[in-house]
Coordinates of N, CA and C in Angstrom, one line a residue:
Chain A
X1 N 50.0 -55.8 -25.9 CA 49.6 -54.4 -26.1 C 50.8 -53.5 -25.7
X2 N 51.3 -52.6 -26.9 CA 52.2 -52.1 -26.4 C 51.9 -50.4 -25.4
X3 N 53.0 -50.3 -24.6 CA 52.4 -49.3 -23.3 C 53.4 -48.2 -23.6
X4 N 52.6 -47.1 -24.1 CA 53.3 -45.7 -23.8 C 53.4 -45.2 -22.9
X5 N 53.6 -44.1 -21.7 CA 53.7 -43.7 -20.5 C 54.4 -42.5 -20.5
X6 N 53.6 -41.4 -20.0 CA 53.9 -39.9 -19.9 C 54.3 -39.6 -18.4
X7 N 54.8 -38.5 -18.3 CA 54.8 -38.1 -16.7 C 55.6 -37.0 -17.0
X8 N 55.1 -36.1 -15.7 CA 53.5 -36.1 -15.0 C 52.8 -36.0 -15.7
X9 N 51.4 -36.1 -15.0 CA 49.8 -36.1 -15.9 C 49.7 -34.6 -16.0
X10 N 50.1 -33.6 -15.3 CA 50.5 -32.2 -15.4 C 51.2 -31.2 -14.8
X11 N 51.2 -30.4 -15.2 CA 52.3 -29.3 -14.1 C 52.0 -28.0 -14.2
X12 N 52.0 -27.2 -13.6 CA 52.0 -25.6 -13.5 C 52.9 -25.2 -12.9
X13 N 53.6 -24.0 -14.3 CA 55.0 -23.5 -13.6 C 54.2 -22.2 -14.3
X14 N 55.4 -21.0 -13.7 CA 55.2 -20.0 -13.6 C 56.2 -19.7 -14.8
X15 N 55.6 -18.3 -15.3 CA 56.7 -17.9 -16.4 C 57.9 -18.0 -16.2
X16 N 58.6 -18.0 -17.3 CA 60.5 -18.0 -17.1 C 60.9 -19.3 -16.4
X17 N 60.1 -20.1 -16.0 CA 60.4 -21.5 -15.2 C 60.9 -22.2 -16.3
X18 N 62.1 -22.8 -16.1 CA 62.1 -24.1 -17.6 C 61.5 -25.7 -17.1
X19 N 61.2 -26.3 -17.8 CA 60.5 -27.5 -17.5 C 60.9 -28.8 -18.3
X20 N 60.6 -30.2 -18.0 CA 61.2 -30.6 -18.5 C 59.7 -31.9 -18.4
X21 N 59.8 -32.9 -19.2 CA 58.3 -33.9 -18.9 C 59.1 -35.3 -19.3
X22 N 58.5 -36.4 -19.4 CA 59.1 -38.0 -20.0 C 58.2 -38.7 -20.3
X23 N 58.6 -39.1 -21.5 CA 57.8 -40.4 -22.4 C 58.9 -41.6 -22.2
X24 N 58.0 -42.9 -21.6 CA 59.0 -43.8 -21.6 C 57.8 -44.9 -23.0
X25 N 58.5 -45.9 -23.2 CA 58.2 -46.6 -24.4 C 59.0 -48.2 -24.8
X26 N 58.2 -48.9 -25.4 CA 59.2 -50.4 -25.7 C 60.5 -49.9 -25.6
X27 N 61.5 -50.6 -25.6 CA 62.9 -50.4 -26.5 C 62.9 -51.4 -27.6
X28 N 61.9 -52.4 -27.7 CA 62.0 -53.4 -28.4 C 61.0 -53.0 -30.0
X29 N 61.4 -53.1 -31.1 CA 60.7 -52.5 -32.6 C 60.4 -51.2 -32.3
X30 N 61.5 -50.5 -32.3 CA 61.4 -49.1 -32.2 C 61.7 -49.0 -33.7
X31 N 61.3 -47.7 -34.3 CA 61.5 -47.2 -35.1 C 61.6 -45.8 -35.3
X32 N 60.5 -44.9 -34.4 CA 60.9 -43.4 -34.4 C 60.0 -43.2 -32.8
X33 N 60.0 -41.7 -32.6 CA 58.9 -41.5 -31.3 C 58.8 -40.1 -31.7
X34 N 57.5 -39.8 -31.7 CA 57.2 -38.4 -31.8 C 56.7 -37.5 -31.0
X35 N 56.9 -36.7 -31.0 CA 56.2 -35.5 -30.0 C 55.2 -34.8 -30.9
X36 N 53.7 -34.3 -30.2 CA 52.9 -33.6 -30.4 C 52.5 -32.5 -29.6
X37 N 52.4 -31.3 -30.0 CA 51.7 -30.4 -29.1 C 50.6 -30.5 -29.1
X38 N 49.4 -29.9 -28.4 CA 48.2 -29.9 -28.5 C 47.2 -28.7 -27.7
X39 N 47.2 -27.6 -28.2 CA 47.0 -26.5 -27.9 C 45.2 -27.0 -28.0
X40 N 44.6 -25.7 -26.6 CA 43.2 -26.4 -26.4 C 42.4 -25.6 -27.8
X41 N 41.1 -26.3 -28.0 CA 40.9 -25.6 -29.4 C 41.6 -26.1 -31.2
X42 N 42.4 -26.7 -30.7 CA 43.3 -26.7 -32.3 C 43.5 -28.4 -32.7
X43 N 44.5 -28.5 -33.3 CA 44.6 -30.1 -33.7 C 46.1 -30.1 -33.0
X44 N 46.7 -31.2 -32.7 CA 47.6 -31.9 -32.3 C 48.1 -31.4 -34.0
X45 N 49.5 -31.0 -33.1 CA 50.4 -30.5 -34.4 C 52.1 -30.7 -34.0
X46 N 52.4 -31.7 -34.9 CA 53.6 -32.4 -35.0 C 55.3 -31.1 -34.4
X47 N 55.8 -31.5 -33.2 CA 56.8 -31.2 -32.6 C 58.3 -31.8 -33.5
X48 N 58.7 -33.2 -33.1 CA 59.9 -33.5 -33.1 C 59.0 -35.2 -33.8
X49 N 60.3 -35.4 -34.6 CA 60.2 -37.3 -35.1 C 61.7 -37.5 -35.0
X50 N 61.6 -38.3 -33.8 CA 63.0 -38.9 -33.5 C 63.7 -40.0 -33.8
X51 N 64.3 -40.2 -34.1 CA 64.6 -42.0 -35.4 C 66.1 -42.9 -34.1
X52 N 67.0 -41.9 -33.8 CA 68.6 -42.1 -33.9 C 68.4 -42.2 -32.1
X53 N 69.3 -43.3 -31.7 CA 69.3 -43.2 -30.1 C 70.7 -42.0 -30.0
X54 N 70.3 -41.3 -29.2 CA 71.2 -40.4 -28.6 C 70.7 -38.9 -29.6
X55 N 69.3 -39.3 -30.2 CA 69.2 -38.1 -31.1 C 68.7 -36.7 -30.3
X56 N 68.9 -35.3 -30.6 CA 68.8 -33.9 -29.9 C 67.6 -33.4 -30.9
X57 N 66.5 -32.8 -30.5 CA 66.1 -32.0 -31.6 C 65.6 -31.1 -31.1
X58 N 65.9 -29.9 -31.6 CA 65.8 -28.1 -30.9 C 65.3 -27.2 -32.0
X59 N 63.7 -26.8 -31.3 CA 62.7 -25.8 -32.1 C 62.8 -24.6 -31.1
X60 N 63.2 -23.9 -31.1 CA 63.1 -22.4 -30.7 C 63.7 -22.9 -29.0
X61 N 63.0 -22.6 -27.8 CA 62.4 -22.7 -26.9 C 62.5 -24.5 -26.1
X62 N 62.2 -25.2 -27.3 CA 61.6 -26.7 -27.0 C 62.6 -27.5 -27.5
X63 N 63.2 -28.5 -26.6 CA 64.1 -29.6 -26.8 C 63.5 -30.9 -26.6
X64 N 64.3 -32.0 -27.2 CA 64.2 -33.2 -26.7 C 65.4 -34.4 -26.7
X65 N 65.4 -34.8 -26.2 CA 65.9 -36.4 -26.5 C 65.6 -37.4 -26.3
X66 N 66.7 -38.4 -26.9 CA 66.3 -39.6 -27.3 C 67.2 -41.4 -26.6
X67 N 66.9 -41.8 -25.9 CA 67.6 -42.6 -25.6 C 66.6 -44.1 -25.9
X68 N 67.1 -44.8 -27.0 CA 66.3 -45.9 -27.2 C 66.7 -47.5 -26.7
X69 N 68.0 -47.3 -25.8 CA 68.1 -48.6 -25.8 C 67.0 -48.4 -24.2
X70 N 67.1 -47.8 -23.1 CA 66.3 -47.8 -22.2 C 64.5 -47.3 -22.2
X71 N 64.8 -46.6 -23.5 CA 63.5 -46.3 -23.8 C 62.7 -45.3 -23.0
X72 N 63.3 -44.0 -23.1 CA 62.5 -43.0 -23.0 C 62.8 -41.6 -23.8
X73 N 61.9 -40.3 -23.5 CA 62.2 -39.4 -24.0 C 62.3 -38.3 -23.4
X74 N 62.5 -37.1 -23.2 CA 62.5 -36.0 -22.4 C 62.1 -34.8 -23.1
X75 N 61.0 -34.0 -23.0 CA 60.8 -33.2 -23.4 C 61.2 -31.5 -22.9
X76 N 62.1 -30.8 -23.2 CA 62.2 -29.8 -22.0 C 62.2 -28.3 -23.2
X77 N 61.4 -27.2 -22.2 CA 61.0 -26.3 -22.4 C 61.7 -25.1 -21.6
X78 N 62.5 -24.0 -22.0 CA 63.2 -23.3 -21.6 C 62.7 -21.8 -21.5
X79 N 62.9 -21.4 -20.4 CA 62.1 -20.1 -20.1 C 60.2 -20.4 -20.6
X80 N 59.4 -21.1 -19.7 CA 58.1 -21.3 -20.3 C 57.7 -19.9 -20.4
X81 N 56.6 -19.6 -21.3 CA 55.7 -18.8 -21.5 C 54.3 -19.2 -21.8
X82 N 53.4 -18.5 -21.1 CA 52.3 -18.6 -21.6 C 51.7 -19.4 -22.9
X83 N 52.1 -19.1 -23.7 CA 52.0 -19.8 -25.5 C 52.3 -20.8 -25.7
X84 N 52.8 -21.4 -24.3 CA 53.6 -23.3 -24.3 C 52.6 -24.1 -23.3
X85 N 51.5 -23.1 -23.2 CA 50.4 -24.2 -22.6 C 49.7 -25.1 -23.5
X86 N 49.8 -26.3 -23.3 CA 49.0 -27.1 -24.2 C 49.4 -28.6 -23.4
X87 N 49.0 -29.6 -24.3 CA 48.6 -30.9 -23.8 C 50.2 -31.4 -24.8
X88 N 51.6 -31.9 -24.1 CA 52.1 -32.7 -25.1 C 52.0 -34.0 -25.5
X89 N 51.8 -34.8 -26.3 CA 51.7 -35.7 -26.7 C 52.8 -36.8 -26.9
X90 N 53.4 -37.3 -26.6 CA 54.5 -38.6 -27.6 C 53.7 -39.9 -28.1
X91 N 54.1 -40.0 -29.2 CA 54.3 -41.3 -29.6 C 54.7 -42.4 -30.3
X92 N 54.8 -43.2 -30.1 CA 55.6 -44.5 -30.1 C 55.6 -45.4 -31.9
X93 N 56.4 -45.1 -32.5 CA 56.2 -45.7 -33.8 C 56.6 -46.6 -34.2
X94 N 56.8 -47.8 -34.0 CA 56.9 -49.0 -34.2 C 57.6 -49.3 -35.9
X95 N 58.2 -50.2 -35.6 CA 58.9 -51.1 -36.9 C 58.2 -51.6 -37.9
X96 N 57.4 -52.4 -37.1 CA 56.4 -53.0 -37.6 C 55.1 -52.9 -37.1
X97 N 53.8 -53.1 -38.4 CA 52.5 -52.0 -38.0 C 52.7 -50.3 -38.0
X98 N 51.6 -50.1 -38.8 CA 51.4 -48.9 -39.6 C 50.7 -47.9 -38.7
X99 N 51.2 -47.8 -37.4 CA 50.1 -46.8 -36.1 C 51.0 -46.7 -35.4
X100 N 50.7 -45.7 -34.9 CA 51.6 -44.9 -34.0 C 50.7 -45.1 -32.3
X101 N 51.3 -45.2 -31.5 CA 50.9 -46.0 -30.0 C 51.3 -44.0 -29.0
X102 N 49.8 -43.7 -28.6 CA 50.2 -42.9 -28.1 C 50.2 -42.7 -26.5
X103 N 50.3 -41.6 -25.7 CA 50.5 -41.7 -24.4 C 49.2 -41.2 -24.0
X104 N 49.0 -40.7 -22.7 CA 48.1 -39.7 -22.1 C 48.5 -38.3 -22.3
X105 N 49.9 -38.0 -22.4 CA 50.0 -36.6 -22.2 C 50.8 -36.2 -21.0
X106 N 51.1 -34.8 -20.8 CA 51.3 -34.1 -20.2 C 50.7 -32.7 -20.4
X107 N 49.6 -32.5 -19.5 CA 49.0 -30.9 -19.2 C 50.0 -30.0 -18.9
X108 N 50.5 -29.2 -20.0 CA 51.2 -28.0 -19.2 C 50.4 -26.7 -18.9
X109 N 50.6 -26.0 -17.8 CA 49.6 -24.8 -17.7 C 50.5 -23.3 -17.2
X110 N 51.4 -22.7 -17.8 CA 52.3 -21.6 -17.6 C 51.6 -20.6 -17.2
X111 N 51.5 -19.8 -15.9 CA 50.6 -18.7 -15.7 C 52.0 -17.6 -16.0
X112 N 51.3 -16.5 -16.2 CA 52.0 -15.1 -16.2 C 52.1 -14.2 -14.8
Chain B
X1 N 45.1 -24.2 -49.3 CA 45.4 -24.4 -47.8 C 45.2 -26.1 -47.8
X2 N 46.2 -26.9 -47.7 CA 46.3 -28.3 -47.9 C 45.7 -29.0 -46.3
X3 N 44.8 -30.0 -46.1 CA 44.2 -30.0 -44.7 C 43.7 -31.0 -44.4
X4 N 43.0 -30.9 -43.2 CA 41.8 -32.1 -42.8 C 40.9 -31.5 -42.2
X5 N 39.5 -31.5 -42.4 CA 38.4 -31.3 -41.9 C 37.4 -32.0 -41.2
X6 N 37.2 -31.7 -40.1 CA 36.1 -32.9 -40.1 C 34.9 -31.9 -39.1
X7 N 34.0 -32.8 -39.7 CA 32.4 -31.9 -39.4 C 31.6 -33.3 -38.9
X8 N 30.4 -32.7 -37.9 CA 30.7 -31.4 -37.4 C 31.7 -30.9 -36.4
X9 N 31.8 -30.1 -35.7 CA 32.1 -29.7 -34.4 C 32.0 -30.4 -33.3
X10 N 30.8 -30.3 -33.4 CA 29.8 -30.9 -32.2 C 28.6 -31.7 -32.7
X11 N 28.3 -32.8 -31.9 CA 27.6 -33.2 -32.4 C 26.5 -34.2 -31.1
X12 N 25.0 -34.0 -31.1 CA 24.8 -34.7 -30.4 C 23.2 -35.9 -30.5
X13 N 23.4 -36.6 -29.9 CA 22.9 -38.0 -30.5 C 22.1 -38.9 -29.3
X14 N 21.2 -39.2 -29.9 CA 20.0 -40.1 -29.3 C 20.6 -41.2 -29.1
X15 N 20.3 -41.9 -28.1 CA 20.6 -43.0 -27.4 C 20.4 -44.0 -28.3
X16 N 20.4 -45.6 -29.1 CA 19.8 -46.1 -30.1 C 20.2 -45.7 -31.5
X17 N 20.3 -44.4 -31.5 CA 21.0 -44.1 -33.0 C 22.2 -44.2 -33.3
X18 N 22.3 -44.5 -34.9 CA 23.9 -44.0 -35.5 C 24.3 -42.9 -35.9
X19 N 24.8 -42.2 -36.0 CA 26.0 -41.2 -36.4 C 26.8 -41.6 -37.4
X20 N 27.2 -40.2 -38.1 CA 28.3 -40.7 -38.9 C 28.8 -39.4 -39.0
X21 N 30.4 -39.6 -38.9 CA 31.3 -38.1 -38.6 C 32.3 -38.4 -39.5
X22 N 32.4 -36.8 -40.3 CA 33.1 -37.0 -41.7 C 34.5 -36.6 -41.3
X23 N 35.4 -37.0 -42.1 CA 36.7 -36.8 -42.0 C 37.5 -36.8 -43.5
X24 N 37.9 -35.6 -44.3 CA 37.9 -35.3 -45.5 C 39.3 -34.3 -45.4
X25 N 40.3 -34.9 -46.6 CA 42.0 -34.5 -46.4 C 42.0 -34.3 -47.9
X26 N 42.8 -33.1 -48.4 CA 43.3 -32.9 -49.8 C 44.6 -32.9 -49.3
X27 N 45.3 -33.7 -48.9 CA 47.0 -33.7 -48.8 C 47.9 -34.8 -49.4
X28 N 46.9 -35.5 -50.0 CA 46.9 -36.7 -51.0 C 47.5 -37.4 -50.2
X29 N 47.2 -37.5 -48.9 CA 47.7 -39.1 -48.3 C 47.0 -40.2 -48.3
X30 N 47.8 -41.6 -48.4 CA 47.4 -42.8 -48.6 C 46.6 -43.0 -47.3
X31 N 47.0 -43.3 -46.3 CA 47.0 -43.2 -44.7 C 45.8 -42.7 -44.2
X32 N 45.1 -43.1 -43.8 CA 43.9 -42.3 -42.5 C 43.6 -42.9 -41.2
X33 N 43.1 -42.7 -40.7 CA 42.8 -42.9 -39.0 C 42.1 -42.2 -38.4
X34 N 41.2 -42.8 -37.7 CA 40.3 -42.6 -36.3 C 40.9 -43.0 -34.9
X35 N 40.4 -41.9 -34.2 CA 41.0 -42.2 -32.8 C 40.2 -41.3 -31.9
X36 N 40.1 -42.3 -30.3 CA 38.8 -41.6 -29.5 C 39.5 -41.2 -28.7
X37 N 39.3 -39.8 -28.0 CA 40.2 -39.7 -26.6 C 39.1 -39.1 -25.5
X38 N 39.4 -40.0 -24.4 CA 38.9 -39.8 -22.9 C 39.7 -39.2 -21.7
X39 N 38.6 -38.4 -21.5 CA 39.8 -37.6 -20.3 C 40.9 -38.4 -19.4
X40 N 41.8 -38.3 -19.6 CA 43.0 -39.0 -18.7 C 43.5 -40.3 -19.3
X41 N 43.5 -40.5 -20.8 CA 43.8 -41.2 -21.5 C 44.5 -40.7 -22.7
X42 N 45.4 -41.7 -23.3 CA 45.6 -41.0 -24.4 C 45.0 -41.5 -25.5
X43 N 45.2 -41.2 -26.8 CA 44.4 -41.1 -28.0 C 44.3 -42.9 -28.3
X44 N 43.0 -43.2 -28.5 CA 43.0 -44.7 -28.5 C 43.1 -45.1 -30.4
X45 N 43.2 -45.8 -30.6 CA 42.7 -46.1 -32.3 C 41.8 -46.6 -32.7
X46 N 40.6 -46.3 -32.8 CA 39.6 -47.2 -33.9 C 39.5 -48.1 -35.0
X47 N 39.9 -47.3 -35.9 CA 40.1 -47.5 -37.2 C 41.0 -46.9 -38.1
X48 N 42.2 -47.7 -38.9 CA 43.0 -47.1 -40.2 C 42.8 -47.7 -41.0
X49 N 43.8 -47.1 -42.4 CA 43.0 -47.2 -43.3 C 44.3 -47.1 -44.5
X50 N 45.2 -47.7 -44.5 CA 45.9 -47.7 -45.2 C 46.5 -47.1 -46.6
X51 N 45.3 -47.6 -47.8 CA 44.8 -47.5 -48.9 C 43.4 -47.4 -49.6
X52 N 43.2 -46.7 -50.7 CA 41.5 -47.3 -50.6 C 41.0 -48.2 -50.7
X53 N 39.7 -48.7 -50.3 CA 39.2 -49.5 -50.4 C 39.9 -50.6 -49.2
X54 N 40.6 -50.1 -48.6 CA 41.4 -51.8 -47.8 C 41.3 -50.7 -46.2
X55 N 40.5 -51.1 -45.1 CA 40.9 -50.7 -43.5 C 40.7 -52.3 -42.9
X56 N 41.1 -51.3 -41.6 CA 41.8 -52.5 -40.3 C 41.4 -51.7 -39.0
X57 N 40.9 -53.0 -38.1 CA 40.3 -52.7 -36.9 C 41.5 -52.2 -36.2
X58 N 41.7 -50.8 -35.2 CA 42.3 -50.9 -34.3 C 42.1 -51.2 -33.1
X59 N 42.6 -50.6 -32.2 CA 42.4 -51.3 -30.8 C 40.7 -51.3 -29.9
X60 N 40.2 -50.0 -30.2 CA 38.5 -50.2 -30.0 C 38.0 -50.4 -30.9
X61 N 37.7 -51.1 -32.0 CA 36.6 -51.1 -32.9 C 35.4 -51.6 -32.6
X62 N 35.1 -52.3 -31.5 CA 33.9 -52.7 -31.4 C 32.9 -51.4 -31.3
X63 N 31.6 -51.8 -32.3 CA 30.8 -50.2 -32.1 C 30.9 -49.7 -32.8
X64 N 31.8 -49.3 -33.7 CA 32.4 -48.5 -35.2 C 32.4 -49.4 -36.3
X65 N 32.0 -48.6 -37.4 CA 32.4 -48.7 -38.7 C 32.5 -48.0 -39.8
X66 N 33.6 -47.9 -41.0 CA 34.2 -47.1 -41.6 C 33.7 -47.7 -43.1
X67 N 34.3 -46.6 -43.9 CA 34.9 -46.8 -45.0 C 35.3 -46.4 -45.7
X68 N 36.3 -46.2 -47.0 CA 37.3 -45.5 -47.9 C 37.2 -46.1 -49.4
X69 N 35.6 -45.4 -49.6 CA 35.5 -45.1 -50.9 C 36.5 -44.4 -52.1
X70 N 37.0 -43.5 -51.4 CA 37.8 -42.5 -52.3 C 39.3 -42.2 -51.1
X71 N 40.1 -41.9 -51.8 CA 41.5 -41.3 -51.5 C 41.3 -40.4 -50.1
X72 N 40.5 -39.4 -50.7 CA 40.1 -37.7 -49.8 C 39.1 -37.8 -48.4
X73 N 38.7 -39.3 -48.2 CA 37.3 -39.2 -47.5 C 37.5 -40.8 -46.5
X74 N 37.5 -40.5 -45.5 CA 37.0 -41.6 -44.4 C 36.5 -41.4 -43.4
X75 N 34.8 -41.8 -43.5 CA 33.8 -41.4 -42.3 C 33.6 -42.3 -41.5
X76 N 33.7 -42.2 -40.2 CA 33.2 -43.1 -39.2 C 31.6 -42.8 -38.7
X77 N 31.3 -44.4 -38.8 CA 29.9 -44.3 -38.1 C 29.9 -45.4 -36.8
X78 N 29.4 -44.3 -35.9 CA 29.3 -44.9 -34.1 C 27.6 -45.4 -34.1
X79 N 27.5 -46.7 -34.2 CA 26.7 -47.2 -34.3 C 26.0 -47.6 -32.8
X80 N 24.7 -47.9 -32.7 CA 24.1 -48.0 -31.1 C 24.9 -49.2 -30.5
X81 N 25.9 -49.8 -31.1 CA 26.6 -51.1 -30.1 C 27.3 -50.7 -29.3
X82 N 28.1 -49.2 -29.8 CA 28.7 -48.5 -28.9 C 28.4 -48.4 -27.7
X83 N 29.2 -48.7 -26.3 CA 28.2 -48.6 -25.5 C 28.2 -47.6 -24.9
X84 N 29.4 -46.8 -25.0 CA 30.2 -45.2 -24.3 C 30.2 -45.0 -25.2
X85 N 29.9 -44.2 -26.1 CA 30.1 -43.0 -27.6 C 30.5 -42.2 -27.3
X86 N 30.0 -41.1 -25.7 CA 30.4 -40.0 -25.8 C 31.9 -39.5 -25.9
X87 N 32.2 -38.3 -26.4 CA 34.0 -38.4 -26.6 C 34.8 -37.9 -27.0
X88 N 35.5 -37.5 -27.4 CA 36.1 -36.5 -28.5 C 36.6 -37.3 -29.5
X89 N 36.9 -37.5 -30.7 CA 36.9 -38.0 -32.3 C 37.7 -37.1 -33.0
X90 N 39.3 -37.6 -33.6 CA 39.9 -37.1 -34.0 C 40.4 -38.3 -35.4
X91 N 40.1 -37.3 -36.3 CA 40.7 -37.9 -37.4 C 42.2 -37.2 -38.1
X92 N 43.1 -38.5 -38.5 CA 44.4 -38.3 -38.9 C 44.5 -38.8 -40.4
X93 N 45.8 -38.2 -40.8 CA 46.3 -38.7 -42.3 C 47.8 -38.5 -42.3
X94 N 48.1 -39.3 -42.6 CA 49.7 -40.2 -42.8 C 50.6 -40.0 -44.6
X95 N 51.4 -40.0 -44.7 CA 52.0 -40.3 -46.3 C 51.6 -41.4 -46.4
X96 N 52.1 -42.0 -45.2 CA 52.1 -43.6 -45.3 C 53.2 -44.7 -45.3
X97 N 54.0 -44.0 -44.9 CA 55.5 -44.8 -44.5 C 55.8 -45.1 -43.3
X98 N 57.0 -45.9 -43.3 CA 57.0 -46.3 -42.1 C 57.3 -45.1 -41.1
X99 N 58.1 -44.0 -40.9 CA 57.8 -42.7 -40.1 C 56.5 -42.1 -40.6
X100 N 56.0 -42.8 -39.5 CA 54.5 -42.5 -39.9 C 53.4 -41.1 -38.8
X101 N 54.6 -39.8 -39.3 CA 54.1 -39.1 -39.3 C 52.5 -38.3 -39.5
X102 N 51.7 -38.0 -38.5 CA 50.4 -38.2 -38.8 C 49.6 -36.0 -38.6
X103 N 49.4 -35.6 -39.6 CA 48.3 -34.9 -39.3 C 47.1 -34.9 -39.3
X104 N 46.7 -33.9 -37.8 CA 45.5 -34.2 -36.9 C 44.3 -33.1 -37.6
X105 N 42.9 -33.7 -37.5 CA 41.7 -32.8 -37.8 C 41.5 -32.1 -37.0
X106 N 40.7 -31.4 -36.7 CA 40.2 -30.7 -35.5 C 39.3 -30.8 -34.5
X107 N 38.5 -32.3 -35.1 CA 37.8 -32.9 -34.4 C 36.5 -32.9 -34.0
X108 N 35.5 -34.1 -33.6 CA 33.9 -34.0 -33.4 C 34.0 -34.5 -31.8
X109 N 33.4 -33.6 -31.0 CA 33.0 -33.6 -30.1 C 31.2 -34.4 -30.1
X110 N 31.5 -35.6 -29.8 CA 30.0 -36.3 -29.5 C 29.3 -36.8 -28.6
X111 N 28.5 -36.3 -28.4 CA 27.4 -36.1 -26.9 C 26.1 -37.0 -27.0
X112 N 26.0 -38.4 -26.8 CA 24.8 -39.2 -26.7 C 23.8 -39.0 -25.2
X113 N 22.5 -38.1 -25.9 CA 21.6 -37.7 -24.7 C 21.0 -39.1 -24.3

């Protein structure tokens, strides 16, 4: 059974705080790892698909990388705001087999 | 507005009974999936679904069962073997490649009295 692994299970920072979370994952039949947001209320909605070890991907605010031979990810969020509370998701996409292996999460909770 | 739906909302269920929770995509993907999530867990897999007519047990199937009559439609039914049903129920859809990018429904919340 393959084991995804988030951390922390949550955090609360205060506005303007930047933050940062980790997905660790096989290194073995890797193929991509993805990030999900997950705002309360809504659907899990696609962040970052990361394919390349040593890959950077930067949405506004929200970074990540990628290191696949040790296998993990970093998720980091710059100046939080309020609007970056949500549940993130990674997961793990495999070479082989058509499913994506997900984590528990990380609760973020950004007060004002 | 290209999407996934799934109904109902909420939904809640007699102990002994089955259920069935719809899960319906016009984004013309091959790809579908069910998946249960429990608090302090992450999203488990039930059931996918590759193509029509062709699915595969995932990691909980015991207690479920599906099917993919058509392209646009794959409903799960939580049948009384289940023995924990209650849960949140989220259905996904894939292109279907190997970056197997997945969007999420919005989900049935199910509550066995």
């Amino acid at each position: 059974i393959l084991n995804v692994e988030q951390s922390p299970q949550s955090l609360h920072v205060q506005e303007g705080d930047s933050t940062n979370f980790t997905c660790s994952f096989p290194s073995s039949n890797f193929y991509a790892l993805h990030w999900y947001r997950w705002e309360t209320a809504k659907s899990p909605e696609a962040l970052f698909v990361m394919t390349l070890n040593g890959d950077e991907k930067k949405k506004g605010r929200i970074s990540a990388t990628l290191n696949t031979k040790e296998g993990y990810s970093y998720l980091y969020i710059k100046g939080s705001q309020p609007e970056d509370s949500a549940t993130y998701l990674c997961a793990f996409n495999p070479l082989y087999g058509n499913k994506l292996v997900f984590g528990a999460g990380t609760i973020l909770r950004v007060k004002s | 507005d290209g999407g996934i739906t799934q109904s109902p909302k909420y939904l809640f269920r007699k102990e002994g009974q089955n259920v069935t929770l719809s899960c319906e995509q016009n984004l013309n993907h091959d790809a579908m999936y069910w998946y249960r999530q429990d608090p302090g867990q992450g999203l488990r897999l039930i059931y996918y679904s590759q193509i029509v007519n062709d699915f595969q047990k995932g990691d909980i199937a015991e207690g479920y069962s599906v099917s993919r009559e058509k392209k646009e439609s794959f409903p799960l039914t939580v049948t009384s073997a289940q023995k924990n049903p209650t849960a949140f129920y989220l259905c996904a859809s894939s292109i279907g490649t190997v970056v197997n990018e997945q969007f999420f429904g919005p989900g049935t919340r199910l509550t066995v009295l």
